[in-house]
Amino acid sequence: RGCGLAVRSASAGSGGGSRRSKAAEVAQKSVDAAAVKSLFERWADEPGLMTLEGISKMGTELSLDPETDVRLLALAWRLGAKKPAQIESEEWESGMEALGCDSFEKLEALVPTLDPIELDSRQFRDFFKFVFLFSREGTHRTIEREIVSALLPIAICGRSPHLQLFLDFLDTLPANTRITLDQWCSFLAFSDKVSTDLEGYEEDSAWPLLLDDYVDFVKKKRGDA
């Protein structure tokens, strides 16, 4: 299942210095500001703004599938996008300077370094949080269950042994269920601490109720309850 910019074809980010560490290795001291601005205008679809449509066009030109390629989300993260589903010109300019990019060719050459699978745990938590914030629609603080079910397999980057069971669990919830940022981030933490046989799970831990319900779902599925 796909759903635009690596998951929303219609529709903020949390910035973090750590995400620029790899880029810093190749970043130049200065870039051609006019060239950076010209590149932004190539995909901007509103004055001073690249919306999801423009980001998707950029992804396509970079051979990144806007529906399924997590590296497009990673690029938005590395550029320092702060609001859902958009990149502002100021973010683009400062982000491209940090990345040492001022041409399409340099941006294209950056693509192989964008895979979040290479991030350490702290960096990945920052990226994973960003994905939720960037994927919200408008002023909504939560995301529809259906969108989360499509987004999670892309964003988790193979870091959760619970993924398929959790997706099965989400499918049992009411269609109008919405997922919060806390629930989203807690799923990653849960995946780090709790094995598929639920070793590491403690009933008195402060997990969101959603994850307690997931544990009950797993227990019933395997016949423990």
C-alpha positions as a printed NumPy array, in Angstrom:
array([[  0.   ,   0.   ,   0.   ],
       [  1.352,   3.415,  -0.898],
       [  0.085,   6.873,  -0.251],
       [  1.892,   9.878,  -1.519],
       [  5.195,  11.481,  -0.522],
       [  6.281,   8.305,   0.529],
       [  2.834,   8.333,   1.482],
       [  0.443,  11.155,   0.858],
       [ -0.484,  12.155,  -2.636],
       [ -2.466,  14.975,  -1.149],
       [ -1.071,  15.609,   1.834],
       [  6.433,  19.372,  11.127],
       [  9.302,  18.384,  11.012],
       [ 11.551,  18.258,  13.965],
       [ 14.941,  19.591,  13.133],
       [ 18.036,  18.041,  14.529],
       [ 21.69 ,  18.752,  14.039],
       [ 22.426,  15.036,  14.133],
       [ 20.736,  14.446,  10.828],
       [ 23.301,  16.545,   9.029],
       [ 26.327,  14.614,  10.287],
       [ 26.852,  12.514,   7.165],
       [ 26.163,  15.482,   4.898],
       [ 28.735,  17.499,   6.786],
       [ 31.422,  15.11 ,   5.608],
       [ 30.935,  16.256,   2.016],
       [ 29.404,  19.71 ,   2.507],
       [ 31.3  ,  22.615,   1.048],
       [ 31.924,  25.871,   2.857],
       [ 29.784,  27.745,   0.385],
       [ 27.407,  27.101,  -2.465],
       [ 26.188,  29.134,  -5.405],
       [ 23.15 ,  30.825,  -3.826],
       [ 21.652,  31.78 ,  -7.185],
       [ 21.94 ,  28.21 ,  -8.421],
       [ 20.301,  26.913,  -5.237],
       [ 17.422,  29.354,  -5.651],
       [ 17.035,  28.429,  -9.335],
       [ 16.845,  24.748,  -8.415],
       [ 14.131,  25.494,  -5.852],
       [ 12.11 ,  27.415,  -8.437],
       [ 12.324,  24.401, -10.726],
       [  9.951,  22.533,  -8.38 ],
       [  8.256,  25.292,  -6.371],
       [  4.547,  25.389,  -7.126],
       [  3.713,  28.417,  -4.988],
       [  5.727,  31.572,  -4.283],
       [  8.495,  30.626,  -1.864],
       [  6.996,  27.193,  -1.339],
       [  7.421,  23.662,  -2.613],
       [  4.249,  21.755,  -1.752],
       [  3.734,  18.014,  -1.937],
       [  3.164,  18.233,  -5.677],
       [  6.501,  19.939,  -6.212],
       [  8.304,  17.59 ,  -3.817],
       [  6.85 ,  14.64 ,  -5.699],
       [  8.081,  16.082,  -9.008],
       [ 11.531,  16.52 ,  -7.507],
       [ 11.456,  12.933,  -6.301],
       [ 10.464,  11.657,  -9.72 ],
       [ 13.311,  13.553, -11.38 ],
       [ 15.7  ,  12.079,  -8.799],
       [ 14.334,   8.586,  -9.557],
       [ 12.733,   8.431,  -6.106],
       [  9.193,   7.035,  -6.165],
       [  7.084,   9.578,  -4.197],
       [  4.734,   6.777,  -3.171],
       [  7.211,   4.332,  -1.698],
       [ 10.789,   5.636,  -1.431],
       [ 11.699,   6.625,   2.113],
       [ 14.725,   8.537,   0.825],
       [ 12.464,  11.355,  -0.367],
       [ 11.222,  11.788,   3.196],
       [ 14.823,  11.62 ,   4.378],
       [ 15.734,  14.427,   1.973],
       [ 12.951,  16.639,   3.358],
       [ 14.259,  15.853,   6.853],
       [ 17.84 ,  16.657,   5.935],
       [ 16.679,  19.942,   4.391],
       [ 15.059,  20.912,   7.7  ],
       [ 11.386,  21.038,   6.644],
       [  9.3  ,  22.263,   9.564],
       [  5.692,  22.139,   8.35 ],
       [  3.618,  19.236,   7.049],
       [  4.04 ,  18.342,   3.375],
       [  6.017,  21.391,   2.279],
       [  9.489,  22.882,   2.013],
       [  9.899,  26.647,   2.299],
       [ 12.487,  28.517,   0.254],
       [ 14.458,  29.513,   3.368],
       [ 14.6  ,  25.885,   4.503],
       [ 15.717,  24.823,   1.05 ],
       [ 18.478,  27.396,   0.891],
       [ 19.907,  26.69 ,   4.342],
       [ 19.459,  22.948,   3.917],
       [ 21.162,  22.845,   0.533],
       [ 24.059,  24.892,   1.904],
       [ 24.441,  22.42 ,   4.783],
       [ 24.38 ,  19.559,   2.287],
       [ 26.869,  21.267,  -0.016],
       [ 24.484,  21.052,  -2.981],
       [ 23.886,  23.739,  -5.59 ],
       [ 23.056,  21.697,  -8.668],
       [ 20.786,  18.878,  -9.726],
       [ 23.835,  16.688, -10.307],
       [ 25.057,  17.179,  -6.738],
       [ 21.583,  16.513,  -5.373],
       [ 21.369,  13.377,  -7.478],
       [ 24.764,  12.249,  -6.175],
       [ 23.472,  12.699,  -2.616],
       [ 20.624,  10.207,  -3.107],
       [ 22.615,   7.072,  -2.177],
       [ 23.448,   8.617,   1.224],
       [ 19.823,   9.315,   2.104],
       [ 18.768,   5.827,   3.213],
       [ 17.717,   6.084,   6.91 ],
       [ 18.836,   2.502,   7.455],
       [ 22.322,   3.941,   7.95 ],
       [ 21.264,   6.188,  10.849],
       [ 22.18 ,   5.395,  14.427],
       [ 19.377,   4.883,  16.965],
       [ 19.207,   8.503,  18.119],
       [ 19.21 ,   9.881,  14.583],
       [ 16.595,   7.372,  13.509],
       [ 14.268,   8.361,  16.365],
       [ 14.545,  11.958,  15.165],
       [ 13.822,  10.935,  11.58 ],
       [ 10.934,   8.659,  12.577],
       [  9.311,  11.477,  14.548],
       [  9.793,  13.815,  11.592],
       [  7.996,  11.398,   9.256],
       [  4.855,  11.574,  11.39 ],
       [  4.951,  15.358,  11.714],
       [  5.652,  15.887,   8.016],
       [  2.866,  13.476,   6.995],
       [  0.097,  15.23 ,   8.891],
       [ -2.596,  16.965,   6.886],
       [ -3.192,  20.655,   7.457],
       [ -3.58 ,  21.496,  11.139],
       [ -4.409,  17.946,  12.222],
       [ -2.251,  16.69 ,  15.079],
       [ -3.12 ,  13.059,  14.389],
       [ -3.043,  10.803,  11.325],
       [ -5.749,   8.473,  10.055],
       [ -5.258,   4.791,  10.792],
       [ -5.31 ,   3.941,   7.09 ],
       [ -2.519,   6.413,   6.346],
       [ -0.438,   5.098,   9.24 ],
       [ -0.868,   1.547,   7.944],
       [  0.588,   2.639,   4.607],
       [  3.285,   4.906,   6.048],
       [  4.669,   2.685,   8.79 ],
       [  6.192,  -0.05 ,   6.572],
       [  8.059,   2.661,   4.643],
       [  9.2  ,   4.674,   7.657],
       [ 10.234,   1.888,  10.031],
       [ 13.064,   0.755,   7.698],
       [ 13.023,  -2.844,   8.903],
       [ 13.588,  -1.886,  12.548],
       [ 10.516,  -3.564,  14.008],
       [  9.872,  -7.313,  14.288],
       [  6.321,  -6.361,  15.26 ],
       [  5.47 ,  -4.615,  11.998],
       [  3.166,  -7.153,  10.339],
       [  1.361,  -8.109,  13.545],
       [  0.89 ,  -4.44 ,  14.393],
       [ -0.537,  -3.748,  10.943],
       [ -2.921,  -6.682,  11.442],
       [ -3.906,  -5.157,  14.769],
       [ -4.508,  -1.732,  13.216],
       [ -6.846,  -3.371,  10.696],
       [ -9.075,  -4.482,  13.575],
       [ -9.571,  -0.924,  14.838],
       [-12.518,   1.278,  13.842],
       [-12.04 ,   2.975,  10.471],
       [-12.131,   6.432,  12.059],
       [ -9.244,   5.674,  14.453],
       [ -6.505,   8.312,  14.426],
       [ -2.959,   7.782,  15.643],
       [ -1.116,  10.305,  17.801],
       [  2.547,  11.287,  17.698],
       [  3.083,   9.656,  21.097],
       [  1.627,   6.368,  19.866],
       [  3.723,   6.524,  16.697],
       [  7.001,   7.181,  18.529],
       [  6.162,   4.663,  21.247],
       [  5.792,   1.923,  18.647],
       [  9.455,   2.393,  17.717],
       [ 10.512,   2.324,  21.38 ],
       [  8.324,  -0.745,  21.967],
       [  9.943,  -2.462,  18.984],
       [ 13.378,  -1.814,  20.477],
       [ 12.499,  -3.138,  23.939],
       [  9.917,  -5.884,  23.459],
       [ 10.492,  -9.09 ,  21.492],
       [  7.856, -10.804,  19.368],
       [  7.246, -13.28 ,  22.202],
       [  6.526, -10.192,  24.359],
       [  9.623, -10.649,  26.49 ],
       [ 10.432,  -7.231,  27.917],
       [  6.799,  -6.144,  28.136],
       [  5.563,  -5.222,  31.605],
       [  1.904,  -4.54 ,  32.229],
       [  2.653,  -1.679,  34.604],
       [  4.9  ,   0.089,  32.063],
       [  3.728,   3.454,  30.809],
       [  3.024,   2.394,  27.229],
       [  0.135,   4.128,  25.433],
       [ -3.129,   2.196,  25.707],
       [ -2.877,   1.432,  21.978],
       [  0.208,  -0.707,  22.611],
       [ -1.382,  -2.436,  25.603],
       [ -4.28 ,  -3.307,  23.312],
       [ -1.791,  -4.551,  20.73 ],
       [ -0.257,  -6.869,  23.338],
       [ -3.714,  -8.237,  24.15 ],
       [ -4.265,  -8.781,  20.425],
       [ -1.   , -10.739,  20.146],
       [ -1.802, -12.858,  23.185],
       [ -5.23 , -13.745,  21.831],
       [ -3.795, -14.498,  18.4  ],
       [ -1.349, -17.01 ,  19.831],
       [ -3.895, -18.429,  22.286],
       [ -2.513, -17.052,  25.55 ],
       [ -5.738, -15.323,  26.483]])
